Coordinates of C-alpha atoms in Angstrom, one line a residue:
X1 CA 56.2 -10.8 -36.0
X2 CA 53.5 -8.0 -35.7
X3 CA 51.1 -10.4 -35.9
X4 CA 52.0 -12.8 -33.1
X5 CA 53.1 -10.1 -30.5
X6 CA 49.7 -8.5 -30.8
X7 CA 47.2 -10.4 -29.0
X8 CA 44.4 -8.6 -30.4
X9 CA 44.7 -9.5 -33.7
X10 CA 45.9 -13.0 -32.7
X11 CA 42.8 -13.5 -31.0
X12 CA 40.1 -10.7 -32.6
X13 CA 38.2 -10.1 -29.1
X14 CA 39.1 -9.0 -25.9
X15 CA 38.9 -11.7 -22.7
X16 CA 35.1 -9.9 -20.3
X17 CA 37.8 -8.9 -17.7
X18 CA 40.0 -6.7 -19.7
X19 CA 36.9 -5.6 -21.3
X20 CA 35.2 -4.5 -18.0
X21 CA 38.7 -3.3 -16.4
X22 CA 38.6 -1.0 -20.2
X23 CA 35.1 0.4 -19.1
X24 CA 35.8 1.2 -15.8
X25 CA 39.1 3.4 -17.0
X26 CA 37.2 4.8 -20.0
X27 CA 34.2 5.9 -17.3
X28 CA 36.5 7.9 -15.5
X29 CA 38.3 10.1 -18.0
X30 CA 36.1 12.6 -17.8
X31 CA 35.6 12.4 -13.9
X32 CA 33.0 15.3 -14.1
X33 CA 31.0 14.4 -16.7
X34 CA 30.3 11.3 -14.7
X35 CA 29.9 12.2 -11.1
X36 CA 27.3 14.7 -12.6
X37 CA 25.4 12.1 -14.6
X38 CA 25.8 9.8 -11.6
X39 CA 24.1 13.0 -9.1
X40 CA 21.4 13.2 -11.4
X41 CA 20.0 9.8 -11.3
X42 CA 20.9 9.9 -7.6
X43 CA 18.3 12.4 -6.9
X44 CA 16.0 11.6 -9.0
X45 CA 15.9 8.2 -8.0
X46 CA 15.4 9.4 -4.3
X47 CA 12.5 11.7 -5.6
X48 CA 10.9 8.6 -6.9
X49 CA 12.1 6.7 -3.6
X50 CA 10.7 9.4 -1.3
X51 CA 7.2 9.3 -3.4
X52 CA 6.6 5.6 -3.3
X53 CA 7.6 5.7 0.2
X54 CA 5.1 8.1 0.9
X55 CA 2.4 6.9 -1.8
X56 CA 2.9 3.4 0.1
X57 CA 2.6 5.1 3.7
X58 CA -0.6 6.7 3.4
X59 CA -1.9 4.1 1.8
X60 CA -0.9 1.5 4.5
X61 CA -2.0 4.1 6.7
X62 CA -6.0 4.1 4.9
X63 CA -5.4 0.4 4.8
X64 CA -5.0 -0.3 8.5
X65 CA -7.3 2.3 9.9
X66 CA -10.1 1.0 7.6
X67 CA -9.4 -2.3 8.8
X68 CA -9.7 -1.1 12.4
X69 CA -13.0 1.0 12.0
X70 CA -14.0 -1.2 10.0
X71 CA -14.8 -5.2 9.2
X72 CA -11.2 -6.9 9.8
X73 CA -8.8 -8.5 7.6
X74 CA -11.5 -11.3 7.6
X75 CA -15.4 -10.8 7.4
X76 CA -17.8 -14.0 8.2
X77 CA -21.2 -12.8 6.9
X78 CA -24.6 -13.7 4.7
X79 CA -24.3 -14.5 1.7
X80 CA -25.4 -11.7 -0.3
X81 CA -25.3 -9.0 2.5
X82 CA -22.8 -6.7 0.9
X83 CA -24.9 -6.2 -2.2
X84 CA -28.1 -5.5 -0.3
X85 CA -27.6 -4.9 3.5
X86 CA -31.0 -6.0 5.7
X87 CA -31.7 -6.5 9.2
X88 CA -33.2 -9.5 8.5
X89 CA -29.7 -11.1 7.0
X90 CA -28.1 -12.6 9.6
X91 CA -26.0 -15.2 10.9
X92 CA -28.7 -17.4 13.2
X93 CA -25.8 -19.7 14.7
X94 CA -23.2 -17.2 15.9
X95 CA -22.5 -19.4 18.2
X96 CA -21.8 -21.9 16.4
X97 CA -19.6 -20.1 14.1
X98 CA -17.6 -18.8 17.1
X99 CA -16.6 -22.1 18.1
X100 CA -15.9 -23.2 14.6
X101 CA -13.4 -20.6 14.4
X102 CA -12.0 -21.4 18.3
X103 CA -10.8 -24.7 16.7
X104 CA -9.1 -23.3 14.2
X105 CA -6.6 -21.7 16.6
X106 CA -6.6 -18.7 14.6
X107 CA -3.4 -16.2 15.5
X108 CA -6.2 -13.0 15.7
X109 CA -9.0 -11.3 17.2
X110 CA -12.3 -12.9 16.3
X111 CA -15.1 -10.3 17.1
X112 CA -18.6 -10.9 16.4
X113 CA -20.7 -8.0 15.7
X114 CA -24.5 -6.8 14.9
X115 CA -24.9 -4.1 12.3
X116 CA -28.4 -2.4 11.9
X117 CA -30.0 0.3 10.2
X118 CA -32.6 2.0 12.3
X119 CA -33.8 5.3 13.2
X120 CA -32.7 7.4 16.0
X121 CA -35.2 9.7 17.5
X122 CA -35.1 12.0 20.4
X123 CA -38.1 14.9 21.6
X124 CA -36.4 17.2 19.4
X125 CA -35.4 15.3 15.8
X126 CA -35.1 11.5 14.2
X127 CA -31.9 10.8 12.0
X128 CA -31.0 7.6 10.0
X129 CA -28.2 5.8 11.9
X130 CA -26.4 2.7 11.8
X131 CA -26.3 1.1 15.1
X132 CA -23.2 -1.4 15.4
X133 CA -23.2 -3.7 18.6
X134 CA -19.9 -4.5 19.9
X135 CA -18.7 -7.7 21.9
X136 CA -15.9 -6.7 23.6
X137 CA -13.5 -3.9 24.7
X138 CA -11.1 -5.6 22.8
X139 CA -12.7 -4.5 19.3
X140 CA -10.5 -2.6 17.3
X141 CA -13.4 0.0 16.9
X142 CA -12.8 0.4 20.5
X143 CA -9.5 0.8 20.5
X144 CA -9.8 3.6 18.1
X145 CA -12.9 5.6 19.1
X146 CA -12.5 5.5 22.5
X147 CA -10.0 8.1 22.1
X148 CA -11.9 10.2 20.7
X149 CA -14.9 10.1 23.6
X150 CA -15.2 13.9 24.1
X151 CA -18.2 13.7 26.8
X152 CA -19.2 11.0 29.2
X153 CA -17.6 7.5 29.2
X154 CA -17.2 4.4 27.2
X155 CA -19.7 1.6 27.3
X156 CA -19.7 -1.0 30.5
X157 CA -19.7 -4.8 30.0
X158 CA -23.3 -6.0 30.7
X159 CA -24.6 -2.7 29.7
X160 CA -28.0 -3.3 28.4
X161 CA -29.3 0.4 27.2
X162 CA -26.4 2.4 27.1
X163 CA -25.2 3.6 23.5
X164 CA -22.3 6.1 22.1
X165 CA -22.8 8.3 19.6
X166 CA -21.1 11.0 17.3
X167 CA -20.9 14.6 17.9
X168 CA -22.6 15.3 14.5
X169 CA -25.3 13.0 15.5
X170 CA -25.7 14.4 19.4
X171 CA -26.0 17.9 17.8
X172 CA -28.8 16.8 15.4
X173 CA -31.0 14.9 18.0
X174 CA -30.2 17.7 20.6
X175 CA -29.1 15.4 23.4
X176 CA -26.4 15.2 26.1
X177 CA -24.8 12.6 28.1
X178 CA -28.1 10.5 30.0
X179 CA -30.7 11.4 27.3
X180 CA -32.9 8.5 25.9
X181 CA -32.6 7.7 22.4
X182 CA -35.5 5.5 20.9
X183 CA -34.7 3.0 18.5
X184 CA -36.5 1.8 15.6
X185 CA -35.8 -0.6 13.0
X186 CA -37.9 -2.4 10.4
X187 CA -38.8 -5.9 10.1
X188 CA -38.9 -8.1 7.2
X189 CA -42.7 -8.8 7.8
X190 CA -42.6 -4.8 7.2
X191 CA -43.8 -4.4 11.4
X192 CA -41.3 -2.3 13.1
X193 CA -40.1 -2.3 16.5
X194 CA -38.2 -0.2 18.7
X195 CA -36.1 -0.2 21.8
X196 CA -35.1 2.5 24.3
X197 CA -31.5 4.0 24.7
X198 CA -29.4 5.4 26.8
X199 CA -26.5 7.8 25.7
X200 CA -23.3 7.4 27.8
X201 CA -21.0 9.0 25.4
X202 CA -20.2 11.6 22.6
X203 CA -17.1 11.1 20.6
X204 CA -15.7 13.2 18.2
X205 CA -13.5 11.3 15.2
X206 CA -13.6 14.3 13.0
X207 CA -14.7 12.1 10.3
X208 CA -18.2 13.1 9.4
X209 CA -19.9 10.1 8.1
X210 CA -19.0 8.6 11.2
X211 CA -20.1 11.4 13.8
X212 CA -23.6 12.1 11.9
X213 CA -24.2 8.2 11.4
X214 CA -22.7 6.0 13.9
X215 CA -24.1 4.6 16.9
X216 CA -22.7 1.8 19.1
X217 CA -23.8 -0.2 21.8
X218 CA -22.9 -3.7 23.6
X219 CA -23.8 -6.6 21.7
X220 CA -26.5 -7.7 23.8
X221 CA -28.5 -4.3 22.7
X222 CA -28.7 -5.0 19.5
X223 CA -29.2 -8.5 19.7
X224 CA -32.8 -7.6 20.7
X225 CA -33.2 -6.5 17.2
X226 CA -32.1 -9.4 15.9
X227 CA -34.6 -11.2 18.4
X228 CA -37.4 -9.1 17.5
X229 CA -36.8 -10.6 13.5
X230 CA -37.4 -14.3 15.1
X231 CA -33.9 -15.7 16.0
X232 CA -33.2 -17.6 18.9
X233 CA -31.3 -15.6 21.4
X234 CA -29.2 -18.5 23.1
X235 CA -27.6 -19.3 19.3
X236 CA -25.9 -15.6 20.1
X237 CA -27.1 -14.8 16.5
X238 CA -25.0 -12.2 14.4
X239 CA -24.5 -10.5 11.4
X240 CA -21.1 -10.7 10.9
X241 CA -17.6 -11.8 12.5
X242 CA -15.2 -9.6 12.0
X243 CA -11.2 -11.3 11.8
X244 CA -8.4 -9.1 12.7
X245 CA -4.9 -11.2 11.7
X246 CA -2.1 -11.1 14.5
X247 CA -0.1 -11.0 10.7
X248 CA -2.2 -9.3 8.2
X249 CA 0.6 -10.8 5.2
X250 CA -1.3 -14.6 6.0
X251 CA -4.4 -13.7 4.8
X252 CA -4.7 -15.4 2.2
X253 CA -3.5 -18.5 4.1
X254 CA -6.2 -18.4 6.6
X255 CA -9.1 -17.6 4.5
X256 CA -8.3 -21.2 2.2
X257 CA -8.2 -22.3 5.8
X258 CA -11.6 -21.2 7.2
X259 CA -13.5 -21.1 4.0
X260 CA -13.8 -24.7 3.7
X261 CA -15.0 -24.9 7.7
X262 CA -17.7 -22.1 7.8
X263 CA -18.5 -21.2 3.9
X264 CA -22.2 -22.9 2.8
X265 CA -25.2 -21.5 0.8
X266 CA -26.1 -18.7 3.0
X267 CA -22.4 -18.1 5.0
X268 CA -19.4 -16.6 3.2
X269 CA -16.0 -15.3 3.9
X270 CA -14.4 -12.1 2.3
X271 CA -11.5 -10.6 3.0
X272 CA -10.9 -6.7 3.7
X273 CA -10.2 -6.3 -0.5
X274 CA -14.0 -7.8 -1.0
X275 CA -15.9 -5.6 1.6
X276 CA -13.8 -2.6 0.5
X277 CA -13.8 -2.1 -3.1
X278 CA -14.1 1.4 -3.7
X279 CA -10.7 1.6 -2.0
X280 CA -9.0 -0.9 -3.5
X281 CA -9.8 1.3 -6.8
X282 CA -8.8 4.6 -5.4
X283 CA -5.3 3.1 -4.0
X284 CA -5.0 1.7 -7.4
X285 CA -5.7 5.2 -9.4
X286 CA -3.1 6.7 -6.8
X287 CA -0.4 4.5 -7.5
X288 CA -1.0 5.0 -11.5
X289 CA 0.0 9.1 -10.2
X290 CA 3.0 7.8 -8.4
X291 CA 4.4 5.4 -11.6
X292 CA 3.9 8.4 -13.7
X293 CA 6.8 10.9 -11.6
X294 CA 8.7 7.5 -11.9
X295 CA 8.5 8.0 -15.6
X296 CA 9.7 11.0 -15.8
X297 CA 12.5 10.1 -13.3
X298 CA 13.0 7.4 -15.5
X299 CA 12.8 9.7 -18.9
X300 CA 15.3 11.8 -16.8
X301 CA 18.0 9.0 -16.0
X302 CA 17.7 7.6 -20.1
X303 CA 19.0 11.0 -21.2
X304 CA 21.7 11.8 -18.5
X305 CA 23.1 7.8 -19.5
X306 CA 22.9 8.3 -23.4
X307 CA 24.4 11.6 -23.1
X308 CA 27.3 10.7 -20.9
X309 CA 28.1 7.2 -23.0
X310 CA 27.0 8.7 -26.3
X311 CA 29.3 11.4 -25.7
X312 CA 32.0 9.4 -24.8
X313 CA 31.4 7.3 -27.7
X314 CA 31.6 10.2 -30.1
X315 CA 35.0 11.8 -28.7
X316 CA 36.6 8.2 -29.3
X317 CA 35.6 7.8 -32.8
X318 CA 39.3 8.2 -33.9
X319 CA 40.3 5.6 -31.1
X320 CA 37.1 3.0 -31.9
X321 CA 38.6 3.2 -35.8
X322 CA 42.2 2.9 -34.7
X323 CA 41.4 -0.4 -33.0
X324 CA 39.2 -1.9 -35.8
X325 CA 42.1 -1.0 -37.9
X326 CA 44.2 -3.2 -35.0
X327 CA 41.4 -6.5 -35.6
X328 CA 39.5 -5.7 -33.2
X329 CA 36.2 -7.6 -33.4
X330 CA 32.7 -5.3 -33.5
X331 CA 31.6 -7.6 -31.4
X332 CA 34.0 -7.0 -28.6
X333 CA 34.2 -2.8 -29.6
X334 CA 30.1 -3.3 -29.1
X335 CA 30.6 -4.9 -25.7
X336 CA 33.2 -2.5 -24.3
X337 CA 31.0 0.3 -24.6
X338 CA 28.1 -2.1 -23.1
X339 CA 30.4 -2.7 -20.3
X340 CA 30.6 1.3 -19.6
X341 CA 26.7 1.3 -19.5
X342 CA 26.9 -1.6 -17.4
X343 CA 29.3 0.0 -14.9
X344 CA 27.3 3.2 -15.1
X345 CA 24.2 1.0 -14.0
X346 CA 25.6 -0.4 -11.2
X347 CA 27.0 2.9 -9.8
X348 CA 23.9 4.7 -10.3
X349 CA 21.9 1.8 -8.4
X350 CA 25.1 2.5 -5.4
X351 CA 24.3 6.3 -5.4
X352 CA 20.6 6.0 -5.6
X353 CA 20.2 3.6 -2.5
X354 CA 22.8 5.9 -0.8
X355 CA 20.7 9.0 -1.6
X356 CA 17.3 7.7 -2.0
X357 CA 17.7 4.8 1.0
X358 CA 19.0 7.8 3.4
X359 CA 16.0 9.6 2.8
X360 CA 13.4 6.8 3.2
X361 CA 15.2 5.6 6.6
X362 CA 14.6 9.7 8.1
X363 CA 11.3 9.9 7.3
X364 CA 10.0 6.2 8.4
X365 CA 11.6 7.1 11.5
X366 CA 10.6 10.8 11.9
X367 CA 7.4 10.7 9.6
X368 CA 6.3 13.7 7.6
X369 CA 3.3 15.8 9.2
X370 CA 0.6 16.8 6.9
X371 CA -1.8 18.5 9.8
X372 CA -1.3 22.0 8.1
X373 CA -1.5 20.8 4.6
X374 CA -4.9 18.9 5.7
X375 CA -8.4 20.9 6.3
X376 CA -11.0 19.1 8.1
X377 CA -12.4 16.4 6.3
X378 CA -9.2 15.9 3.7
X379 CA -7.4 12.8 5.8
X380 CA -10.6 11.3 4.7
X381 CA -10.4 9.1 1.7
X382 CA -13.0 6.3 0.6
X383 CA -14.8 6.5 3.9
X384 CA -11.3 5.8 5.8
X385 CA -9.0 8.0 7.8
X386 CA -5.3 8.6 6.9
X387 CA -3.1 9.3 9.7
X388 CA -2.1 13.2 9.9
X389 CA 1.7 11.7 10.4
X390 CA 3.1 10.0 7.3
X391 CA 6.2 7.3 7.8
X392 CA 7.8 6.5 4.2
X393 CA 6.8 2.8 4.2
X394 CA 9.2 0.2 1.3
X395 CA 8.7 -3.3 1.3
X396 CA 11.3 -5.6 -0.2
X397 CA 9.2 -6.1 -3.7
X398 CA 9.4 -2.2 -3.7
X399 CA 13.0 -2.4 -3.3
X400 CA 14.0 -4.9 -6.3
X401 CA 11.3 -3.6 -8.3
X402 CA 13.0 0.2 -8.0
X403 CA 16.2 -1.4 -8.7
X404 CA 15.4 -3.4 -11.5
X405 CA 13.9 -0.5 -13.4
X406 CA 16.3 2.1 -13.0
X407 CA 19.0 -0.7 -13.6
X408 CA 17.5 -2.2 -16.5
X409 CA 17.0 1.4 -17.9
X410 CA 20.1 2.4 -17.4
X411 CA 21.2 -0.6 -19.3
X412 CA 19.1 -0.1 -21.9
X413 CA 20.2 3.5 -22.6
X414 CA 23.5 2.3 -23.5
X415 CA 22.4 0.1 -26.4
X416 CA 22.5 2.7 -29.1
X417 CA 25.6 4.2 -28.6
X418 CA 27.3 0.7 -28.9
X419 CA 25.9 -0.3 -31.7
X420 CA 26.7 3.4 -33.1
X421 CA 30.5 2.3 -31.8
X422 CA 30.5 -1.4 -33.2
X423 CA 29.4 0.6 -36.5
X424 CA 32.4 2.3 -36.9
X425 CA 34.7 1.1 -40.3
X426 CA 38.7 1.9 -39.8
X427 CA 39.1 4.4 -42.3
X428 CA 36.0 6.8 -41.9
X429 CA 37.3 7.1 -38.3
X430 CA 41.1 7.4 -38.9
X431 CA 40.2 10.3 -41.0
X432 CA 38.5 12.2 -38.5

């Protein structure tokens, strides 16, 4: 009769719902225990929210200023030019190029541009430079420095002498705004030749590789350079086209897509990883930082679970024996307690968004300002500027990757005690 009223030995296991409905009860008998276990991960997990956010946010932040300052999401350029820059490396059918590119109805800002190494020299001083000729007021490079002009004004279209340079570099030659600059850059022959410029600006970017080493002028400038190495003006010759995406996340798209049109022997395309190296190696070395506090958040959130289901498991020994004794299956007395951990995952991944998403949406809306925490010079990382204003930055990948982890951990902390619960023999436990 015993035997056919009792489902559990009827049956030796225990239906998943009854099992999880079991779990959920058993989680809340000690209500304290588990809010506090539950508070822990909570904030832990929106330490290691807040410092991804932020790790991600600056680095964005490098990312998109480097971009801007410097050769696009998209570079068009000589073969080779990276590895050994030359004047005498250049594109000698920009114009070509430019109309290649027209075609391809790219959604961006196609910029050509003439880079040169030459020497500044005024009455007073000569400095190594790097004079960069610009095509339009449009350029990025524009859109930043022009900011930052601190004397004079910005370069006019059809301006054939005029050039901007750094504060660093004004302070070195000894000039103000309306001094002449001379020119002079080597040829591959080993000749040199020089042309005369004009400064109509000093800007200051506080970045001092930029400011002792920049100089720019309109295209047409230092085209003459370019001129002067034997290539045919009316080809618009280049060094390099510069790409900035409308959508930097179809990059890869459109570099399959203009590779096959413009790449050949002596032409090549890189994207902004390729030209940038070095800082695609320190972002990399800064995230390693960042996954470390997430191990210890991690290390933190294993030993809050295994305490709160390993105690749990302990103070129902008795209980565990006394429904073994009943015919309950170790399999099912194994699951129950995996169903607690289970339970415990999901309502620690609940409280950790709560916490840790509440703190990423206040500071990508209000930012966090580092301007006293920087000295001069420290926003600058890999020859590219970090914005003084930080905005916590997650993208979805980050999301399911933060919640996988802490859910799969807190899963995984739960293993031991229910096998230490499915261990458990009838009359050891009724004895305790």
């Amino acid at each position: 009769m015993l035997h056919q009223d009792n489902p559990v030995i009827k049956h030796s296991h225990l239906p998943l719902f009854m099992l999880m409905v079991l779990a959920w009860r058993n989680l809340w008998r000690h209500r304290k225990r588990t809010v506090i276990t539950l508070s822990s991960i909570a904030i832990g997990f929106g330490l290691a929210v807040l410092s991804i956010g932020i790790g991600d946010g600056s680095h964005n932040s490098l990312i998109r200023n480097a971009i801007k300052l410097g050769e696009g999401h998209l570079t068009i350029q000589q073969r080779g030019y990276i590895e050994a820059p030359a004047n005498h490396k250049y594109l000698a059918d920009g114009l070509t190029l430019s109309q290649q590119l027209a075609a391809l109805n790219l959604p961006a800002n196609i910029e050509p541009r003439i880079s040169l190494q030459v020497l500044s020299s005024t009455a007073n001083n000569s400095v190594g430079a790097a004079l960069e000729g610009l095509s339009s007021l449009n350029d990025p490079r524009v859109e930043m420095l022009q900011p930052l002009l601190m004397k004079g004004e910005w370069l006019k279209p059809g301006d054939k002498r005029g050039v901007i340079i750094g504060e660093g570099m004004a302070r070195k030659l000894k000039t103000k705004i309306g001094s002449k600059v001379v020119l002079m850059a080597g040829k591959k022959g080993g000749d040199s030749q020089a042309q005369l410029g004009r400064v109509r600006g000093i800007f200051d970017s506080k970045v001092t590789e930029m400011d002792d080493y920049l100089i720019l002028s309109n295209i047409e400038f230092a085209r003459t350079f370019l001129v002067g190495e034997g290539a045919d003006e009316n080809k618009q010759p280049v060094t390099r086209i510069a790409i900035f995406l409308d959508d930097p996340d179809t990059l890869a798209h459109w570099k399959d897509k203009i590779k096959p049109v413009v790449d050949s022997d002596n032409v090549i395309t890189m994207d902004w990883q390729e030209m940038m190296p070095q800082l695609v190696q320190f972002i990399i070395i800064d995230d390693a930082g960042n996954y470390v506090f997430l191990i210890l958040i991690l290390i933190m959130v294993v030993f809050g679970v295994l305490n709160t289901v390993l105690m749990s498991v302990l103070e129902r020994t008795r209980e565990f024996g006394l429904l073994r004794a009943l015919g309950l299956s170790r399999r099912s007395l194994l699951m129950l307690v995996f169903c607690e951990s289970l339970l415990l995952g999901l309502l620690a991944i609940v409280f950790g968004w709560a916490v840790g998403g509440s703190i990423h949406l206040y500071f990508a809306h209000y930012g966090i300002d580092f301007t006293s925490l920087m000295g001069e010079g420290a926003n600058v990382m890999m020859g590219a500027v970090m914005d003084p204003i930080i905005y916590t930055e997650l993208s979805w990948d980050r999301v399911t990757q933060l919640t996988s982890i802490i859910f799969s951990v807190t899963l995984a902390s739960g293993i031991y005690p229910a096998i230490k619960a499915a261990r458990v023999t009838p009359v050891e436990a009724l004895r305790t």
